Tab-separated table of C-alpha atoms in Angstrom:
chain	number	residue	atom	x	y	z
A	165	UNK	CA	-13.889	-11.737	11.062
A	166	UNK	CA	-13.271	-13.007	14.542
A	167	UNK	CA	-9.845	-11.459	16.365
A	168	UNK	CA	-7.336	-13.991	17.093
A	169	UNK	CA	-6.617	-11.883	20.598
A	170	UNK	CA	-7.173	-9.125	22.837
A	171	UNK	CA	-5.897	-6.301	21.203
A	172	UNK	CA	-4.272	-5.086	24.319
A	173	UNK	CA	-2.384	-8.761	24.296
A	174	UNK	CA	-0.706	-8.612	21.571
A	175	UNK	CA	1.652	-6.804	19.761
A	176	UNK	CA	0.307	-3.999	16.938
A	177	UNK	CA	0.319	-5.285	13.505
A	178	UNK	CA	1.408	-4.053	9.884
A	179	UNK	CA	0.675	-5.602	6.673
A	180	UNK	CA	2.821	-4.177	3.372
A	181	UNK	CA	1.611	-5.593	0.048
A	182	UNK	CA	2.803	-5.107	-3.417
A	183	UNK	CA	1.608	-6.556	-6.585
A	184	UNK	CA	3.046	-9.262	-9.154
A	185	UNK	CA	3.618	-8.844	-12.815
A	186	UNK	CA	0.511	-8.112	-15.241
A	187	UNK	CA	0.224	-7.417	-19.021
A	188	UNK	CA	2.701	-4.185	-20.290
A	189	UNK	CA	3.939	-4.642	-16.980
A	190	UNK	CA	6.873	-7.741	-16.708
A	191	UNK	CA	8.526	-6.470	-13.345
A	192	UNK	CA	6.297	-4.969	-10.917
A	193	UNK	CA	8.238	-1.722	-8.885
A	194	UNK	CA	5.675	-2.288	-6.103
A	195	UNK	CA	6.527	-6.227	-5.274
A	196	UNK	CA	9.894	-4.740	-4.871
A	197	UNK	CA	9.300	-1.822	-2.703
A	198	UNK	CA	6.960	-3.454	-0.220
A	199	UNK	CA	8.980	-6.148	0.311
A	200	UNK	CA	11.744	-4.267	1.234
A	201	UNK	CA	9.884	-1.956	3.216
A	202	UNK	CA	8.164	-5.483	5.197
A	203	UNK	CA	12.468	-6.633	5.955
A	204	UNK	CA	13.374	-2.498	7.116
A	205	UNK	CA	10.226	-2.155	9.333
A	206	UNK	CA	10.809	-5.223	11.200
A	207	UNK	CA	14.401	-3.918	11.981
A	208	UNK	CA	13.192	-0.587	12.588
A	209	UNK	CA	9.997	-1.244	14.438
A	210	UNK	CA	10.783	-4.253	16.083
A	211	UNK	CA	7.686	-4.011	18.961
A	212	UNK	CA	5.469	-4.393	15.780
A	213	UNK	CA	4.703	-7.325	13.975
A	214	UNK	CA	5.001	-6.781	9.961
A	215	UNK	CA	3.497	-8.994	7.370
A	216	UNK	CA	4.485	-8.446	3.716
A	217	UNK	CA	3.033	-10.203	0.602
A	218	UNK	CA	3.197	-9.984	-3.434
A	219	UNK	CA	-0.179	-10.363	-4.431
A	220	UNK	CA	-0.681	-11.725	-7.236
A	221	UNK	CA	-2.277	-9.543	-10.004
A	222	UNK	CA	-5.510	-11.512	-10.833
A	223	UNK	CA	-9.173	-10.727	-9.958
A	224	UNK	CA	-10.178	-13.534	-8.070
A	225	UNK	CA	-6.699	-15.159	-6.572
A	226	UNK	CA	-5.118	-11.604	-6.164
A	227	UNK	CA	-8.511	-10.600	-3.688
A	228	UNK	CA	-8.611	-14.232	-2.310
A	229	UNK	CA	-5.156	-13.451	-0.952
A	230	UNK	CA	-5.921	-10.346	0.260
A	231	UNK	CA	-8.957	-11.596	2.433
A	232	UNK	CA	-6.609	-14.593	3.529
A	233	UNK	CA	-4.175	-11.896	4.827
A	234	UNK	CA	-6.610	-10.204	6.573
A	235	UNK	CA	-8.236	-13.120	8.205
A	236	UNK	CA	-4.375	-14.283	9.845
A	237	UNK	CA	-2.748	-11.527	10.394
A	238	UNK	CA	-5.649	-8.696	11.244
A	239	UNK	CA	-3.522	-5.709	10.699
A	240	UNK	CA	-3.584	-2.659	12.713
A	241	UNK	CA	-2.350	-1.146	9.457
A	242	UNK	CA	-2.615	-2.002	5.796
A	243	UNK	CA	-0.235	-0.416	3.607
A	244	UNK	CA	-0.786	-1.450	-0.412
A	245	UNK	CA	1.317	-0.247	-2.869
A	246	UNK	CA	0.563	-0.483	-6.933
A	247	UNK	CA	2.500	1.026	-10.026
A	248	UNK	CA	0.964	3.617	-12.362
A	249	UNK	CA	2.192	5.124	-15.271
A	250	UNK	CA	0.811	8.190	-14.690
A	251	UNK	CA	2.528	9.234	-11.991
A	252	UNK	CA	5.733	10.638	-11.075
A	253	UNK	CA	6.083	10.619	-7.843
A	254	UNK	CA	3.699	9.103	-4.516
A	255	UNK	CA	0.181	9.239	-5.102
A	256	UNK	CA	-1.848	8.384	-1.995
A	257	UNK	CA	-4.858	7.280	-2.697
A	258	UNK	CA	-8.186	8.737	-0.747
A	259	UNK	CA	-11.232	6.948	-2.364
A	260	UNK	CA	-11.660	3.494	-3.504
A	261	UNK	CA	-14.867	2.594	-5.698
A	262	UNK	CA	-17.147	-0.389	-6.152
A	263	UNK	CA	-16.671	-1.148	-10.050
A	264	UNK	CA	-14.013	-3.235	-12.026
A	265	UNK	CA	-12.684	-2.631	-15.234
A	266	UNK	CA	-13.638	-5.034	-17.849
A	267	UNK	CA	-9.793	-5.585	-18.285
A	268	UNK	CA	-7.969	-9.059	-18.424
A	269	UNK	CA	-5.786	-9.768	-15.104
A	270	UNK	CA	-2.190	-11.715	-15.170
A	271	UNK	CA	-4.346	-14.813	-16.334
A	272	UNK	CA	-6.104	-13.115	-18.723
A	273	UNK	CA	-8.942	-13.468	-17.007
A	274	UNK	CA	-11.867	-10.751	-16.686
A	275	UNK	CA	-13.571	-9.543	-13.327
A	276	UNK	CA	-16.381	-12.073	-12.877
A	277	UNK	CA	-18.686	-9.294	-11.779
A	278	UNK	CA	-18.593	-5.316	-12.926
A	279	UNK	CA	-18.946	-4.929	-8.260
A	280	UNK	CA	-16.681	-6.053	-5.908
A	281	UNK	CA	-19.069	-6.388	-3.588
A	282	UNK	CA	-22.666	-6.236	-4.676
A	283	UNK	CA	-24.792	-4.169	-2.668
A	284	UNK	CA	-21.762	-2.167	-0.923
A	285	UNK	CA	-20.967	1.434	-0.900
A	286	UNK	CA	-20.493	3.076	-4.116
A	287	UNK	CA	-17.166	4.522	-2.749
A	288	UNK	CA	-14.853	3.825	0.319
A	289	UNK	CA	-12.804	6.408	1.875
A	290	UNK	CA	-9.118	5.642	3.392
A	291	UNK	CA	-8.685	5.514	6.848
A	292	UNK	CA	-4.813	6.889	6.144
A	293	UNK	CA	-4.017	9.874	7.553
A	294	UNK	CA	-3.576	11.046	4.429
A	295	UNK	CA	-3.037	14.056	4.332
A	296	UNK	CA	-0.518	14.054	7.013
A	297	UNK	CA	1.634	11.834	4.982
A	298	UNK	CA	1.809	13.816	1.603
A	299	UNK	CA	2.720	16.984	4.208
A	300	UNK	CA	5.735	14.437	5.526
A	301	UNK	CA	6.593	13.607	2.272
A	302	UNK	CA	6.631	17.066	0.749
A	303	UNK	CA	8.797	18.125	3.557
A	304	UNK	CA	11.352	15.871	2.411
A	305	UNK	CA	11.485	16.762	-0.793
A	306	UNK	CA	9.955	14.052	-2.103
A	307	UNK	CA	7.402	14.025	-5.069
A	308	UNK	CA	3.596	13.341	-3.677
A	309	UNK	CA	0.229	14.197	-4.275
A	310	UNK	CA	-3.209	13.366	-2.852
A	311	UNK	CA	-5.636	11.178	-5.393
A	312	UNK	CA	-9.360	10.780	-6.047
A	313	UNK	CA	-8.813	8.198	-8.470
A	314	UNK	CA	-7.190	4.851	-7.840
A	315	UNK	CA	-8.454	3.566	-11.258
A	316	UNK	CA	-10.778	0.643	-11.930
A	317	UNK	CA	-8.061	-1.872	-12.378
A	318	UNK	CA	-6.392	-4.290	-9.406
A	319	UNK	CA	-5.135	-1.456	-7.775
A	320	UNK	CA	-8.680	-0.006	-6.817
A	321	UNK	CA	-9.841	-3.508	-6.208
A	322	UNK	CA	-7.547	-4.458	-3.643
A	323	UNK	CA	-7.921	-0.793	-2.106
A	324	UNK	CA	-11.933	-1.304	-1.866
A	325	UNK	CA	-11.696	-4.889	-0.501
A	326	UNK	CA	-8.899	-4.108	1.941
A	327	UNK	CA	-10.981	-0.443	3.326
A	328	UNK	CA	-13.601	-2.974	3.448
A	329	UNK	CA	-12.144	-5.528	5.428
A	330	UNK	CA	-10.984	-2.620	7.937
A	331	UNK	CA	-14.560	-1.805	8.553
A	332	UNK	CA	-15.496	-5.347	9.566
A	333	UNK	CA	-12.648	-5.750	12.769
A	334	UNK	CA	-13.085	-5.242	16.137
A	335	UNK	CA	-10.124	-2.994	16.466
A	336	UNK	CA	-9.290	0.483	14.817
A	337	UNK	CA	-7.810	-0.157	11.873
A	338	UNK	CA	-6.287	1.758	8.961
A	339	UNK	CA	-5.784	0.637	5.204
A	340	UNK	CA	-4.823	2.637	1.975
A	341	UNK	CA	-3.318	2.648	-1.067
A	342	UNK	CA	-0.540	4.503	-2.524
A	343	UNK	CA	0.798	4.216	-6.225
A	344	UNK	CA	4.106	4.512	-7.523
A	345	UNK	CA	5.468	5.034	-11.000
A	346	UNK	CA	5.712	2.293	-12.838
A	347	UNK	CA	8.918	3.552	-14.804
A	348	UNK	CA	10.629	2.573	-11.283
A	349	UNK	CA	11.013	-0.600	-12.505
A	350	UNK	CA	13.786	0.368	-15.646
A	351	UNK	CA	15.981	1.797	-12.610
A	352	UNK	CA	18.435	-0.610	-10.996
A	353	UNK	CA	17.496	-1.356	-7.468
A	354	UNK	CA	20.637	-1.127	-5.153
A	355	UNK	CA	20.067	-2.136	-1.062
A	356	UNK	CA	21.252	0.989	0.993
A	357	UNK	CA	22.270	1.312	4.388
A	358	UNK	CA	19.825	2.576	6.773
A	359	UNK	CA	20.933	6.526	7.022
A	360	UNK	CA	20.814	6.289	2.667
A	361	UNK	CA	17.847	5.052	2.671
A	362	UNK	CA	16.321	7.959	5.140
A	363	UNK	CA	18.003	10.073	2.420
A	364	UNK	CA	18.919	13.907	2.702
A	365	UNK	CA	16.206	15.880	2.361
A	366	UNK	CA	17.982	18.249	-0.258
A	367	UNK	CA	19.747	17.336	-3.132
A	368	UNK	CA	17.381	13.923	-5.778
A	369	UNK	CA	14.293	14.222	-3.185
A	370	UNK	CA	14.236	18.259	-3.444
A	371	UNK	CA	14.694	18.036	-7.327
A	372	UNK	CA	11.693	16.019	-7.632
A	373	UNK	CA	14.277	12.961	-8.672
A	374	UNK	CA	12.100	9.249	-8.301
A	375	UNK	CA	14.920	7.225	-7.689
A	376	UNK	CA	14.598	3.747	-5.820
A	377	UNK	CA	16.500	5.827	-2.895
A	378	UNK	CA	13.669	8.226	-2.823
A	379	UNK	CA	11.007	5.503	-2.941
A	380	UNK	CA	12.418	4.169	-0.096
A	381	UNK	CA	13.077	6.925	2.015
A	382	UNK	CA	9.311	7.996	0.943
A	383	UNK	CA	7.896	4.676	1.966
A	384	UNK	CA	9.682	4.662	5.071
A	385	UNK	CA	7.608	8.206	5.480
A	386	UNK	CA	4.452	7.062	5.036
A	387	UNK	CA	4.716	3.605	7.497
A	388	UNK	CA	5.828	5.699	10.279
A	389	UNK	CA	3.306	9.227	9.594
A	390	UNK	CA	0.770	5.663	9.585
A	391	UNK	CA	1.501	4.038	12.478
A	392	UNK	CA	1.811	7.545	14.562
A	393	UNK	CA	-2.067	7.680	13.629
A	394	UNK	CA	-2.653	4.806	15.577
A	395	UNK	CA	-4.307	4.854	18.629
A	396	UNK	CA	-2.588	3.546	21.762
A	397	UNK	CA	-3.866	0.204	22.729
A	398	UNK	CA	-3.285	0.891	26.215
């Protein structure tokens, strides 16, 4: 991949991605929470340029996207987000692998190949700081938790191919994934103000409450323990 500028022209970049619906799954908690993280980080961070997508939930579209994102945009950071059931809180994500489920997509279409890339590395490893944001997080009294295992589904896909994609730009660039429960979906999803959406850290965050207040607050967390990571391009 070629950079569109000098990276000391041009203003540092974000890209926020959620996913789309896929089978047991009819509303996707992620598509939700990145995209209003994308809207709040442009108001918030406004000397950054922010790119947010739903990607859709399919093996070959779903990574196409993601590549095409890449390729326009070249992100200082890539923040992905993804729904889990087996979680209850954040779980950042550390290592991404090179192997697909053999499990039908939002077409109902397989993984045309058991590698996402043939011939890469077994495993990629974030380039988060991640262990910087599950200390922010846990200081607000919000639910997180580092993770070894992103699954074999979409979620690890998009996670290899995006740490991939990283490693390929002339810049410094960092990309990870973090997973949410998936049960945030059944909750109804009201738009705070700004100093709600920070939320208190006592009180829902310091009960271990997942609320869509907390997920916010939370995501707000882990943009801003990001883009402190990032070098100055001065």
């Amino acid at each position: 991949m070629s950079k569109p500028a000098p990276y000391a022209q041009r203003r540092p970049r974000v890209l926020i991605t959620g996913f789309g619906p896929f089978p047991g799954i009819a509303e996707n908690a992620s598509a939700v929470l990145a995209d209003w993280l994308t809207q709040d980080a442009r108001k918030r961070h406004p000397n950054f340029d922010v790119v947010g997508a739903t990607l859709p939930t399919e093996w070959r579209r779903g990574l196409e996207m993601l590549r095409e994102l890449w390729q326009s945009a070249l992100p200082d950071a890539a923040l992905h987000f993804g729904v889990s059931s087996d979680v209850d809180g954040f779980a950042v994500e550390q290592f991404a692998y090179n192997c697909c489920a053999d499990d039908r997509d939002a077409r109902g279409d397989f993984p045309p190949s058991r590698e996402h890339r043939r011939g890469g590395p077994g495993r990629c490893t974030t380039s988060l700081p991640v262990d910087n944001i599950v200390r922010d997080l846990r200081a607000a009294g919000i639910p997180a938790e580092l993770s070894i295992d992103a699954g074999r589904y979409l979620c690890n896909a998009v996670f290899y191919e995006s740490v991939a994609c990283a490693m390929q730009v002339a810049i410094p660039t960092r990309a990870g994934f973090i997973h949410i429960p998936s049960t945030l979906a059944l909750l109804p999803f009201e738009r705070t103000s700004g100093a709600q959406a920070s939320g208190p850290t006592t009180g829902p965050h310091a009960a271990g409450h997942f609320d869509w207040n907390t997920a916010r607050a939370g995501a707000r967390i882990i943009l801003d323990t990001a883009i402190a990571a990032l070098p100055d391009p001065s």
